[in-house]
Amino acid sequence: MYPEYMAGSLKAVEATRAKRLELAKSGQPVFTPMTAEERQDVLNKFHPDYAPGALRTVRIGPNKGEELTTEVTEILEAHSMVEPKLMDIHLTKPDYETDLLIIGGGGAGCWAAIEAARNGVKSMIATKLRMGDANTMMSEGGMQAAVAPADSPTRHYLDAIGGGHFENKPELVKILTEDGPEVVRELEKLGVIWDKMDDGSMQVLHGGGTSRKRMVSCRDYIGAIIMRTLMDEVKNHPDMITVREFEPAVELLLDEKGHCCGAVLYSLDTEQFLTVRAKSTIITSGGFGRLHIRGFATTNHYGATGDGLVMAYRAGAKLKFMDSVQYHPTGAVFPEQIAGFLITEKIRGAGGQPVNKNGELFVFPREPRDVSSAAIIRECTERGMGIDTGASRTGIWLDSPIIDMLHGEGYTRHHFPAMVRQFGQFGIDIVKDPMLIFPSLHYQNGGVEIDGQCQTNIPGLFVAGEASGGVHGRNRLMGNSVLDYNVFGRRAGKIASEFSKTSKIGKPNLDHVVRYAKEMSDAGVESDLVAPVILPSYTPEDVKLQQLARLGNTPARHSMLRSRISRGDHK
Amino acid sequence: MKSAKAEAHGQTPAGHEPQPRMVTVLIMGKRHTVPEHATIMRAIEYAGHQIIRGAGCREGFCGACGTIYRLPGDYKIHTGLACTTLVKEGMSLTQVPAVPMEKAIYDLEKLTPDVTTIQQLYPVVFRCVACNTCSKACPQGLKTMDYIQAAMRGDIAMIMDLSFDCVACGLCALRCPAEIVQHKVGILGRRLYGRYLSKHSQHLDDRIDEMHAGKFDAEYATLMSMAKDELSKLYYARDIEA
Ligand SMILES: Cc1cc2nc3c(=O)[nH]c(=O)nc-3n(C[C@H](O)[C@H](O)[C@H](O)COP(=O)(O)OP(=O)(O)OC[C@H]3O[C@@H](n4cnc5c(N)ncnc54)[C@H](O)[C@@H]3O)c2cc1C
Ligand code: FES
């Protein structure tokens, strides 16, 4: 239920709806898209990445001297959880041995394991929470794939590279867009249920930055449908794939030649450090929303703390595009309990319109994400056209009732059951009333740099999915990350498992961790932060202080208790 | 200065943020005072716990946070997702860290989308006594029993449709007096539907054939050899489907 004081603004939205509906039906853009100059201007002035303090130079490691997102620099300039000296026995006698270690049981990780099994290679998935407790589970809107006759993979290429401001690695964009149609078919073979037209052809919709309708979907549960399908398939191969849940990786292991040969896991259940020796390793640990960059609320799952970046960086891997963060234009801001929750872009794809407190359009609904987010922030700040939520947040309306008017009654309920349910719990019927939105911290655009083989600069170390950097440049388009983890998860699984067949690894060591600590102290970096962060802490500050008193007898530098990552919302 | 129009709409909340009202809840039997508008998940964290088992997506998709609770003066056992259910005065709650059960192992390629598959993989389904406890336990409000009944008839399309929004929290399976694993039957039904019953897309096949025939190779080569400014020109000039 919206509070009384919003009634006037809601009326204003209703009052302009008929006009806006007419516009939408006209086939013309409902608002003039920005030119390249206008885009740059709004980004410079309003995108959080451009704000003072958003970036900080990292003083150590492979990207030394580069400006990265401040919160990323903080977790890179942090201490390890493990004391290498104490790990000796476990390095000589590893707790686990496997041909292929996969760090992270989300979409990319599951695909890698499935492909490795198909290639006759045994693997182990070590994951932080349960399998599928991952950003993959949460995607709602859809996946881009150039399947429609009016579309082509090369158009997809142009859209993706334009969305990424022409900085994406072309080789990766080609692979991404070329594999799209095949991924659709492969997923269907595994039992994914695509939205289709009556004649069986794939239903396609627009997303931000698409020049053709290209978004394929599974109602608004694409993530849940794909993730559960992949998990189910992984669990159908217990002889080939070992799954270790609640055992996140915290450091990589290298051998004498500097090749990656496994990782140290930390059991959240027993607080033990466990070593895995592996012939090759793939990081599929996803993104970093739970770092609450610049205090933003996030759409991400509980375990999205950028651990892969930290581990890989300490071992010497280069990062790419880690100075840019994706804020999703349409995060919920009201009610407070769901602040930060994602409202799928498909709502705009289906005709939903962002409007200000007077019910006026102020931005083309399908600008790329960074541009949309910046425009919404401008509307709420400089222009003062936002709606106050009463909990120190401001937002603008996302007009959803217009969707049924465009597509017929019942469309919203059928196509957006998750959204209808989420708001319904708080007495807001999105078929009748709009939603209040504000940008939410959503996606790690960059990551560990990979080439077309998903390889990093460390032999034996592969990365796929949100943890990787290069394919999206500094701005990922909607639908391209679901495609990303499918395309590159499969690819990494094939290539790394092939690599495992011939790779010879030596004795694992943690010397790089010792070296990194020395580099840190030589550079005069002081930090009380331990990374990877593993889980954010949402305990109230006063309680946390009392907990810290216990540190003396907790296991080595237990990161969660010391976590300073609790800004932003407390959801 | 605010415009007269904005004033008329009264678009600012009256007064300041009120201090949150507090309620008392019992978390695993222990009394805590937590904000009235907190979800169960936030209440547990407010009380000082670091949740390890019992939180995943935090937005109602993953089913990690299944919770059972009772309310004062009410004999019923209620179920909910901790991340989306609000606390109530006197609520006595516990999260369910894991739901023990066995998943059937199968090769999807060797199955048929009908009742024989259900009989083979989840014969327990036929113990259903139609008590509807599973549907009542479902935090998503699904018609769980109806899809179990559909499974008994081999109606795979119905299983798919009714279980589509399942978050696999497993609360149905824990409450079921017949010990059925509803959510596992759901995923089986959905996979069978996607693999065998979904209509075939000719366009998709055509596109994949075109790709294999190298239809776009030349265009890719051109695009990839273009300088940034050329590419940029092409990008901003591209036509956009309505
Ligand atoms: C709410 C939401 C909606 C989205 N909607 C869309 C959409 O409509 N379209 C689209 O294209 N994209 C969407 N995305 C983005 C997309 O879903 C993700 O980028 C993608 O799923 C990432 O897949 P992944 O496999 O790389 O990572 P994830 O799926 O996040 O998996 C990473 C896994 O690694 C685990 N992990 C983390 N750290 C460690 C560690 N140290 N050790 C071991 N395991 C670890 C995590 O717990 C997790 O299980 C959405 C994202 C969110 C959050
Ligand atoms: S935490 Fe995922 S459903 Fe509640």
PDB file of N, CA and C in Angstrom, chain A residues 5 9 130 146 151 154-155 157 159 166 177 185 189-190 196 198 200 206 211-213 219 228 232-233 235-236 246 269 299 302 336-337 341 357 390 392 421-422 536 547 570-571, chain B residues 10-11 17 37 42 48 50-53 56 58-59 61-62 64 103 105-106 140 161 164-167 190-191 195 198-199 201 205 207 211 219-220 224 228 232 236 238-239 241-242:
ATOM      1  N   TYR A   5       0.450  10.294   1.305  1.00  0.00           N
ATOM      2  CA  TYR A   5       1.063  11.477   0.691  1.00  0.00           C
ATOM      3  C   TYR A   5       1.517  11.237  -0.752  1.00  0.00           C
ATOM      4  N   SER A   9       0.761  12.171  -6.529  1.00  0.00           N
ATOM      5  CA  SER A   9       1.689  11.812  -7.584  1.00  0.00           C
ATOM      6  C   SER A   9       1.164  10.618  -8.386  1.00  0.00           C
ATOM      7  N   ARG A 130      24.852 -22.962  -0.688  1.00  0.00           N
ATOM      8  CA  ARG A 130      24.422 -24.181  -1.356  1.00  0.00           C
ATOM      9  C   ARG A 130      24.686 -24.004  -2.845  1.00  0.00           C
ATOM     10  N   ALA A 146      20.622 -14.139 -30.722  1.00  0.00           N
ATOM     11  CA  ALA A 146      20.125 -13.691 -32.019  1.00  0.00           C
ATOM     12  C   ALA A 146      19.441 -14.847 -32.745  1.00  0.00           C
ATOM     13  N   ASP A 151      16.885 -10.688 -36.952  1.00  0.00           N
ATOM     14  CA  ASP A 151      18.086 -10.364 -36.190  1.00  0.00           C
ATOM     15  C   ASP A 151      19.279 -11.105 -36.789  1.00  0.00           C
ATOM     16  N   THR A 154      25.688 -10.762 -35.842  1.00  0.00           N
ATOM     17  CA  THR A 154      26.584  -9.620 -36.024  1.00  0.00           C
ATOM     18  C   THR A 154      25.925  -8.325 -35.535  1.00  0.00           C
ATOM     19  N   ARG A 155      24.605  -8.241 -35.640  1.00  0.00           N
ATOM     20  CA  ARG A 155      23.883  -7.107 -35.044  1.00  0.00           C
ATOM     21  C   ARG A 155      24.038  -7.161 -33.534  1.00  0.00           C
ATOM     22  N   TYR A 157      26.472  -8.413 -32.016  1.00  0.00           N
ATOM     23  CA  TYR A 157      27.854  -7.973 -31.771  1.00  0.00           C
ATOM     24  C   TYR A 157      27.925  -6.447 -31.688  1.00  0.00           C
ATOM     25  N   ASP A 159      25.528  -4.252 -31.115  1.00  0.00           N
ATOM     26  CA  ASP A 159      24.804  -3.750 -29.939  1.00  0.00           C
ATOM     27  C   ASP A 159      25.639  -3.906 -28.668  1.00  0.00           C
ATOM     28  N   PHE A 166      32.573   0.480 -26.880  1.00  0.00           N
ATOM     29  CA  PHE A 166      33.619   0.051 -27.832  1.00  0.00           C
ATOM     30  C   PHE A 166      34.926  -0.348 -27.160  1.00  0.00           C
ATOM     31  N   THR A 177      28.398 -13.680 -28.939  1.00  0.00           N
ATOM     32  CA  THR A 177      27.232 -13.515 -29.797  1.00  0.00           C
ATOM     33  C   THR A 177      27.043 -14.701 -30.746  1.00  0.00           C
ATOM     34  N   ARG A 185      19.539 -23.789 -27.766  1.00  0.00           N
ATOM     35  CA  ARG A 185      19.183 -25.172 -28.078  1.00  0.00           C
ATOM     36  C   ARG A 185      19.723 -26.143 -27.006  1.00  0.00           C
ATOM     37  N   LYS A 189      17.613 -28.730 -24.659  1.00  0.00           N
ATOM     38  CA  LYS A 189      17.893 -30.165 -24.594  1.00  0.00           C
ATOM     39  C   LYS A 189      17.976 -30.653 -23.149  1.00  0.00           C
ATOM     40  N   LEU A 190      18.432 -29.754 -22.279  1.00  0.00           N
ATOM     41  CA  LEU A 190      18.507 -30.132 -20.871  1.00  0.00           C
ATOM     42  C   LEU A 190      17.173 -29.923 -20.156  1.00  0.00           C
ATOM     43  N   LYS A 196       7.525 -19.301 -25.835  1.00  0.00           N
ATOM     44  CA  LYS A 196       7.447 -19.436 -27.296  1.00  0.00           C
ATOM     45  C   LYS A 196       6.148 -18.870 -27.836  1.00  0.00           C
ATOM     46  N   ASP A 198       2.912 -19.277 -30.612  1.00  0.00           N
ATOM     47  CA  ASP A 198       2.062 -20.444 -30.878  1.00  0.00           C
ATOM     48  C   ASP A 198       2.677 -21.409 -31.891  1.00  0.00           C
ATOM     49  N   GLY A 200       5.715 -22.176 -32.155  1.00  0.00           N
ATOM     50  CA  GLY A 200       6.929 -22.801 -31.642  1.00  0.00           C
ATOM     51  C   GLY A 200       8.163 -21.925 -31.733  1.00  0.00           C
ATOM     52  N   HIS A 206      12.543  -6.765 -26.445  1.00  0.00           N
ATOM     53  CA  HIS A 206      13.630  -5.797 -26.370  1.00  0.00           C
ATOM     54  C   HIS A 206      14.231  -5.763 -24.976  1.00  0.00           C
ATOM     55  N   SER A 211      18.967  -3.450 -30.647  1.00  0.00           N
ATOM     56  CA  SER A 211      18.382  -2.847 -31.839  1.00  0.00           C
ATOM     57  C   SER A 211      17.379  -3.789 -32.507  1.00  0.00           C
ATOM     58  N   ARG A 212      17.371  -5.030 -32.052  1.00  0.00           N
ATOM     59  CA  ARG A 212      16.353  -5.991 -32.486  1.00  0.00           C
ATOM     60  C   ARG A 212      15.807  -6.664 -31.250  1.00  0.00           C
ATOM     61  N   LYS A 213      14.583  -7.145 -31.335  1.00  0.00           N
ATOM     62  CA  LYS A 213      14.049  -7.926 -30.222  1.00  0.00           C
ATOM     63  C   LYS A 213      14.861  -9.220 -30.136  1.00  0.00           C
ATOM     64  N   ARG A 219       9.148 -16.889 -18.570  1.00  0.00           N
ATOM     65  CA  ARG A 219       8.329 -15.986 -17.755  1.00  0.00           C
ATOM     66  C   ARG A 219       9.296 -14.993 -17.102  1.00  0.00           C
ATOM     67  N   ARG A 228      18.108 -24.327 -11.796  1.00  0.00           N
ATOM     68  CA  ARG A 228      17.634 -25.598 -11.247  1.00  0.00           C
ATOM     69  C   ARG A 228      17.843 -26.732 -12.242  1.00  0.00           C
ATOM     70  N   ASP A 232      20.263 -29.789 -11.334  1.00  0.00           N
ATOM     71  CA  ASP A 232      19.692 -31.131 -11.383  1.00  0.00           C
ATOM     72  C   ASP A 232      20.570 -32.028 -12.255  1.00  0.00           C
ATOM     73  N   GLU A 233      21.049 -31.459 -13.358  1.00  0.00           N
ATOM     74  CA  GLU A 233      21.901 -32.233 -14.251  1.00  0.00           C
ATOM     75  C   GLU A 233      23.239 -32.552 -13.571  1.00  0.00           C
ATOM     76  N   LYS A 235      23.754 -32.978 -10.485  1.00  0.00           N
ATOM     77  CA  LYS A 235      23.518 -34.015  -9.480  1.00  0.00           C
ATOM     78  C   LYS A 235      23.170 -35.370 -10.105  1.00  0.00           C
ATOM     79  N   ASN A 236      22.933 -35.381 -11.399  1.00  0.00           N
ATOM     80  CA  ASN A 236      22.721 -36.653 -12.080  1.00  0.00           C
ATOM     81  C   ASN A 236      24.037 -37.359 -12.410  1.00  0.00           C
ATOM     82  N   PHE A 246      29.168 -25.001   1.180  1.00  0.00           N
ATOM     83  CA  PHE A 246      29.647 -24.276   2.368  1.00  0.00           C
ATOM     84  C   PHE A 246      31.156 -24.434   2.534  1.00  0.00           C
ATOM     85  N   ASP A 269      31.131 -24.615   7.933  1.00  0.00           N
ATOM     86  CA  ASP A 269      30.505 -25.428   8.973  1.00  0.00           C
ATOM     87  C   ASP A 269      31.482 -25.737  10.105  1.00  0.00           C
ATOM     88  N   THR A 299      21.107  -5.850  -5.755  1.00  0.00           N
ATOM     89  CA  THR A 299      20.205  -6.907  -6.202  1.00  0.00           C
ATOM     90  C   THR A 299      20.832  -8.282  -5.969  1.00  0.00           C
ATOM     91  N   TYR A 302      23.553 -13.215  -1.405  1.00  0.00           N
ATOM     92  CA  TYR A 302      24.287 -13.026  -0.149  1.00  0.00           C
ATOM     93  C   TYR A 302      25.799 -13.243  -0.294  1.00  0.00           C
ATOM     94  N   GLU A 336      10.452  -0.341   2.082  1.00  0.00           N
ATOM     95  CA  GLU A 336      11.823  -0.454   2.551  1.00  0.00           C
ATOM     96  C   GLU A 336      12.307  -1.911   2.615  1.00  0.00           C
ATOM     97  N   GLN A 337      11.396  -2.842   2.941  1.00  0.00           N
ATOM     98  CA  GLN A 337      11.818  -4.253   3.071  1.00  0.00           C
ATOM     99  C   GLN A 337      12.368  -4.817   1.769  1.00  0.00           C
ATOM    100  N   PHE A 341      15.880  -4.664  -4.299  1.00  0.00           N
ATOM    101  CA  PHE A 341      15.447  -5.823  -5.087  1.00  0.00           C
ATOM    102  C   PHE A 341      15.314  -5.417  -6.554  1.00  0.00           C
ATOM    103  N   LYS A 357       7.655  12.423 -10.764  1.00  0.00           N
ATOM    104  CA  LYS A 357       6.536  12.588  -9.826  1.00  0.00           C
ATOM    105  C   LYS A 357       5.316  13.243 -10.472  1.00  0.00           C
ATOM    106  N   GLY A 390      10.117   8.220   2.360  1.00  0.00           N
ATOM    107  CA  GLY A 390       9.882   8.288   3.800  1.00  0.00           C
ATOM    108  C   GLY A 390      10.930   7.530   4.586  1.00  0.00           C
ATOM    109  N   SER A 392      14.448   7.935   3.886  1.00  0.00           N
ATOM    110  CA  SER A 392      15.674   8.533   3.360  1.00  0.00           C
ATOM    111  C   SER A 392      16.030   8.028   1.968  1.00  0.00           C
ATOM    112  N   ARG A 421       4.124 -11.074  -7.297  1.00  0.00           N
ATOM    113  CA  ARG A 421       4.158 -11.667  -5.971  1.00  0.00           C
ATOM    114  C   ARG A 421       4.921 -10.775  -4.990  1.00  0.00           C
ATOM    115  N   GLN A 422       6.087 -10.296  -5.437  1.00  0.00           N
ATOM    116  CA  GLN A 422       6.934  -9.510  -4.547  1.00  0.00           C
ATOM    117  C   GLN A 422       6.213  -8.258  -4.027  1.00  0.00           C
ATOM    118  N   PRO A 536      28.833 -10.681   3.840  1.00  0.00           N
ATOM    119  CA  PRO A 536      28.701  -9.386   4.491  1.00  0.00           C
ATOM    120  C   PRO A 536      28.091  -9.610   5.877  1.00  0.00           C
ATOM    121  N   GLN A 547      30.970  -8.332  19.498  1.00  0.00           N
ATOM    122  CA  GLN A 547      31.445  -9.607  18.958  1.00  0.00           C
ATOM    123  C   GLN A 547      32.952  -9.576  18.734  1.00  0.00           C
ATOM    124  N   HIS A 570      20.236  -2.621   4.887  1.00  0.00           N
ATOM    125  CA  HIS A 570      20.509  -3.735   5.785  1.00  0.00           C
ATOM    126  C   HIS A 570      19.556  -4.861   5.480  1.00  0.00           C
ATOM    127  N   LYS A 571      19.562  -5.260   4.216  1.00  0.00           N
ATOM    128  CA  LYS A 571      18.581  -6.287   3.911  1.00  0.00           C
ATOM    129  C   LYS A 571      19.189  -7.661   3.977  1.00  0.00           C
TER     130      LYS A 571
ATOM    131  N   GLY B  10       1.474  17.217  -2.868  1.00  0.00           N
ATOM    132  CA  GLY B  10       1.937  16.878  -1.519  1.00  0.00           C
ATOM    133  C   GLY B  10       2.952  15.753  -1.534  1.00  0.00           C
ATOM    134  N   GLN B  11       3.979  15.879  -2.407  1.00  0.00           N
ATOM    135  CA  GLN B  11       4.873  14.741  -2.581  1.00  0.00           C
ATOM    136  C   GLN B  11       6.022  14.635  -1.590  1.00  0.00           C
ATOM    137  N   GLU B  17      11.213  10.722   9.644  1.00  0.00           N
ATOM    138  CA  GLU B  17      11.092   9.272   9.756  1.00  0.00           C
ATOM    139  C   GLU B  17      10.774   8.897  11.189  1.00  0.00           C
ATOM    140  N   HIS B  37       8.965  -3.742  11.274  1.00  0.00           N
ATOM    141  CA  HIS B  37       8.881  -3.934   9.823  1.00  0.00           C
ATOM    142  C   HIS B  37       9.970  -4.838   9.266  1.00  0.00           C
ATOM    143  N   ARG B  42      15.999 -10.306   8.445  1.00  0.00           N
ATOM    144  CA  ARG B  42      16.620  -9.134   9.052  1.00  0.00           C
ATOM    145  C   ARG B  42      16.518  -9.188  10.569  1.00  0.00           C
ATOM    146  N   GLY B  48      21.785 -10.360  16.048  1.00  0.00           N
ATOM    147  CA  GLY B  48      23.218 -10.577  16.197  1.00  0.00           C
ATOM    148  C   GLY B  48      23.764 -11.830  15.540  1.00  0.00           C
ATOM    149  N   GLN B  50      25.091 -14.257  12.535  1.00  0.00           N
ATOM    150  CA  GLN B  50      25.596 -14.258  11.158  1.00  0.00           C
ATOM    151  C   GLN B  50      24.975 -15.491  10.516  1.00  0.00           C
ATOM    152  N   ILE B  51      24.033 -15.293   9.623  1.00  0.00           N
ATOM    153  CA  ILE B  51      23.386 -16.457   9.022  1.00  0.00           C
ATOM    154  C   ILE B  51      24.376 -17.138   8.072  1.00  0.00           C
ATOM    155  N   ILE B  52      24.529 -18.427   8.218  1.00  0.00           N
ATOM    156  CA  ILE B  52      25.367 -19.174   7.276  1.00  0.00           C
ATOM    157  C   ILE B  52      24.486 -20.107   6.460  1.00  0.00           C
ATOM    158  N   ARG B  53      23.762 -20.973   7.138  1.00  0.00           N
ATOM    159  CA  ARG B  53      22.748 -21.757   6.430  1.00  0.00           C
ATOM    160  C   ARG B  53      21.417 -21.059   6.662  1.00  0.00           C
ATOM    161  N   GLY B  56      20.271 -17.141   0.972  1.00  0.00           N
ATOM    162  CA  GLY B  56      20.937 -17.324  -0.316  1.00  0.00           C
ATOM    163  C   GLY B  56      20.751 -16.054  -1.129  1.00  0.00           C
ATOM    164  N   ARG B  58      18.273 -13.860  -0.864  1.00  0.00           N
ATOM    165  CA  ARG B  58      17.674 -12.822  -0.021  1.00  0.00           C
ATOM    166  C   ARG B  58      16.538 -12.082  -0.715  1.00  0.00           C
ATOM    167  N   GLU B  59      16.026 -12.636  -1.822  1.00  0.00           N
ATOM    168  CA  GLU B  59      14.953 -11.951  -2.556  1.00  0.00           C
ATOM    169  C   GLU B  59      13.818 -12.874  -2.977  1.00  0.00           C
ATOM    170  N   PHE B  61      13.990 -16.158  -4.349  1.00  0.00           N
ATOM    171  CA  PHE B  61      14.152 -17.018  -5.520  1.00  0.00           C
ATOM    172  C   PHE B  61      14.780 -18.378  -5.229  1.00  0.00           C
ATOM    173  N   CYS B  62      15.608 -18.459  -4.174  1.00  0.00           N
ATOM    174  CA  CYS B  62      16.470 -19.641  -4.071  1.00  0.00           C
ATOM    175  C   CYS B  62      15.960 -20.696  -3.109  1.00  0.00           C
ATOM    176  N   ALA B  64      16.565 -20.945   0.104  1.00  0.00           N
ATOM    177  CA  ALA B  64      17.528 -21.296   1.159  1.00  0.00           C
ATOM    178  C   ALA B  64      16.977 -21.009   2.557  1.00  0.00           C
ATOM    179  N   LYS B 103      17.442 -37.400  -4.227  1.00  0.00           N
ATOM    180  CA  LYS B 103      17.005 -37.051  -5.579  1.00  0.00           C
ATOM    181  C   LYS B 103      17.204 -38.265  -6.469  1.00  0.00           C
ATOM    182  N   ILE B 105      18.364 -40.208  -9.615  1.00  0.00           N
ATOM    183  CA  ILE B 105      19.418 -39.985 -10.610  1.00  0.00           C
ATOM    184  C   ILE B 105      18.897 -40.524 -11.947  1.00  0.00           C
ATOM    185  N   TYR B 106      18.999 -39.740 -12.987  1.00  0.00           N
ATOM    186  CA  TYR B 106      18.471 -40.221 -14.267  1.00  0.00           C
ATOM    187  C   TYR B 106      19.194 -39.614 -15.453  1.00  0.00           C
ATOM    188  N   GLN B 140       5.165 -19.918  -1.711  1.00  0.00           N
ATOM    189  CA  GLN B 140       4.915 -19.272  -2.995  1.00  0.00           C
ATOM    190  C   GLN B 140       3.427 -19.304  -3.350  1.00  0.00           C
ATOM    191  N   ASP B 161       3.449 -26.370 -15.503  1.00  0.00           N
ATOM    192  CA  ASP B 161       2.780 -25.092 -15.329  1.00  0.00           C
ATOM    193  C   ASP B 161       2.597 -24.757 -13.850  1.00  0.00           C
ATOM    194  N   PHE B 164       6.034 -24.111 -11.894  1.00  0.00           N
ATOM    195  CA  PHE B 164       6.975 -23.198 -12.548  1.00  0.00           C
ATOM    196  C   PHE B 164       7.673 -22.267 -11.557  1.00  0.00           C
ATOM    197  N   ASP B 165       6.912 -21.734 -10.604  1.00  0.00           N
ATOM    198  CA  ASP B 165       7.454 -20.736  -9.680  1.00  0.00           C
ATOM    199  C   ASP B 165       8.050 -21.353  -8.412  1.00  0.00           C
ATOM    200  N   CYS B 166       8.252 -22.665  -8.398  1.00  0.00           N
ATOM    201  CA  CYS B 166       8.755 -23.345  -7.200  1.00  0.00           C
ATOM    202  C   CYS B 166      10.162 -22.856  -6.863  1.00  0.00           C
ATOM    203  N   VAL B 167      10.402 -22.522  -5.583  1.00  0.00           N
ATOM    204  CA  VAL B 167      11.753 -22.115  -5.178  1.00  0.00           C
ATOM    205  C   VAL B 167      12.491 -23.253  -4.490  1.00  0.00           C
ATOM    206  N   ARG B 190       9.312 -30.320 -15.089  1.00  0.00           N
ATOM    207  CA  ARG B 190       9.677 -29.170 -15.921  1.00  0.00           C
ATOM    208  C   ARG B 190      10.722 -29.573 -16.961  1.00  0.00           C
ATOM    209  N   ARG B 191      11.692 -30.355 -16.532  1.00  0.00           N
ATOM    210  CA  ARG B 191      12.726 -30.766 -17.497  1.00  0.00           C
ATOM    211  C   ARG B 191      12.135 -31.655 -18.586  1.00  0.00           C
ATOM    212  N   ARG B 195      12.258 -30.568 -22.525  1.00  0.00           N
ATOM    213  CA  ARG B 195      12.980 -31.443 -23.445  1.00  0.00           C
ATOM    214  C   ARG B 195      12.061 -32.076 -24.490  1.00  0.00           C
ATOM    215  N   SER B 198       7.777 -29.179 -25.342  1.00  0.00           N
ATOM    216  CA  SER B 198       7.777 -27.809 -25.820  1.00  0.00           C
ATOM    217  C   SER B 198       7.817 -27.827 -27.349  1.00  0.00           C
ATOM    218  N   LYS B 199       7.076 -26.895 -27.966  1.00  0.00           N
ATOM    219  CA  LYS B 199       7.027 -26.873 -29.434  1.00  0.00           C
ATOM    220  C   LYS B 199       8.390 -26.566 -30.032  1.00  0.00           C
ATOM    221  N   SER B 201      11.210 -25.060 -32.444  1.00  0.00           N
ATOM    222  CA  SER B 201      11.396 -23.801 -33.159  1.00  0.00           C
ATOM    223  C   SER B 201      12.233 -23.997 -34.422  1.00  0.00           C
ATOM    224  N   ASP B 205      16.605 -23.649 -35.456  1.00  0.00           N
ATOM    225  CA  ASP B 205      17.401 -24.600 -36.240  1.00  0.00           C
ATOM    226  C   ASP B 205      18.027 -23.919 -37.454  1.00  0.00           C
ATOM    227  N   ARG B 207      18.750 -20.793 -37.876  1.00  0.00           N
ATOM    228  CA  ARG B 207      19.838 -19.901 -37.480  1.00  0.00           C
ATOM    229  C   ARG B 207      21.122 -20.681 -37.169  1.00  0.00           C
ATOM    230  N   MET B 211      24.761 -20.460 -38.970  1.00  0.00           N
ATOM    231  CA  MET B 211      26.017 -20.238 -38.246  1.00  0.00           C
ATOM    232  C   MET B 211      27.056 -21.275 -38.675  1.00  0.00           C
ATOM    233  N   GLU B 219      31.010 -10.842 -42.212  1.00  0.00           N
ATOM    234  CA  GLU B 219      30.544  -9.657 -41.495  1.00  0.00           C
ATOM    235  C   GLU B 219      31.282  -9.488 -40.166  1.00  0.00           C
ATOM    236  N   TYR B 220      31.482 -10.590 -39.494  1.00  0.00           N
ATOM    237  CA  TYR B 220      32.250 -10.534 -38.246  1.00  0.00           C
ATOM    238  C   TYR B 220      33.643  -9.976 -38.511  1.00  0.00           C
ATOM    239  N   MET B 224      35.123  -6.647 -36.818  1.00  0.00           N
ATOM    240  CA  MET B 224      36.238  -6.769 -35.882  1.00  0.00           C
ATOM    241  C   MET B 224      37.468  -6.009 -36.330  1.00  0.00           C
ATOM    242  N   LYS B 228      37.558   2.178 -33.727  1.00  0.00           N
ATOM    243  CA  LYS B 228      36.506   2.568 -32.792  1.00  0.00           C
ATOM    244  C   LYS B 228      35.547   3.608 -33.362  1.00  0.00           C
ATOM    245  N   SER B 232      31.674   3.197 -34.026  1.00  0.00           N
ATOM    246  CA  SER B 232      30.776   4.084 -33.306  1.00  0.00           C
ATOM    247  C   SER B 232      29.763   4.706 -34.271  1.00  0.00           C
ATOM    248  N   TYR B 236      25.679   4.179 -33.888  1.00  0.00           N
ATOM    249  CA  TYR B 236      24.664   5.214 -33.658  1.00  0.00           C
ATOM    250  C   TYR B 236      23.722   5.378 -34.841  1.00  0.00           C
ATOM    251  N   ARG B 238      22.548   2.746 -36.534  1.00  0.00           N
ATOM    252  CA  ARG B 238      21.816   1.503 -36.784  1.00  0.00           C
ATOM    253  C   ARG B 238      20.321   1.696 -36.542  1.00  0.00           C
ATOM    254  N   ASP B 239      19.514   0.987 -37.302  1.00  0.00           N
ATOM    255  CA  ASP B 239      18.064   1.149 -37.132  1.00  0.00           C
ATOM    256  C   ASP B 239      17.583   0.282 -35.987  1.00  0.00           C
ATOM    257  N   GLU B 241      14.490  -1.693 -34.181  1.00  0.00           N
ATOM    258  CA  GLU B 241      13.173  -2.303 -34.359  1.00  0.00           C
ATOM    259  C   GLU B 241      12.194  -1.744 -33.336  1.00  0.00           C
ATOM    260  N   ALA B 242      11.002  -1.433 -33.795  1.00  0.00           N
ATOM    261  CA  ALA B 242      10.018  -0.844 -32.877  1.00  0.00           C
ATOM    262  C   ALA B 242       9.473  -1.894 -31.923  1.00  0.00           C
TER     263      ALA B 242
END
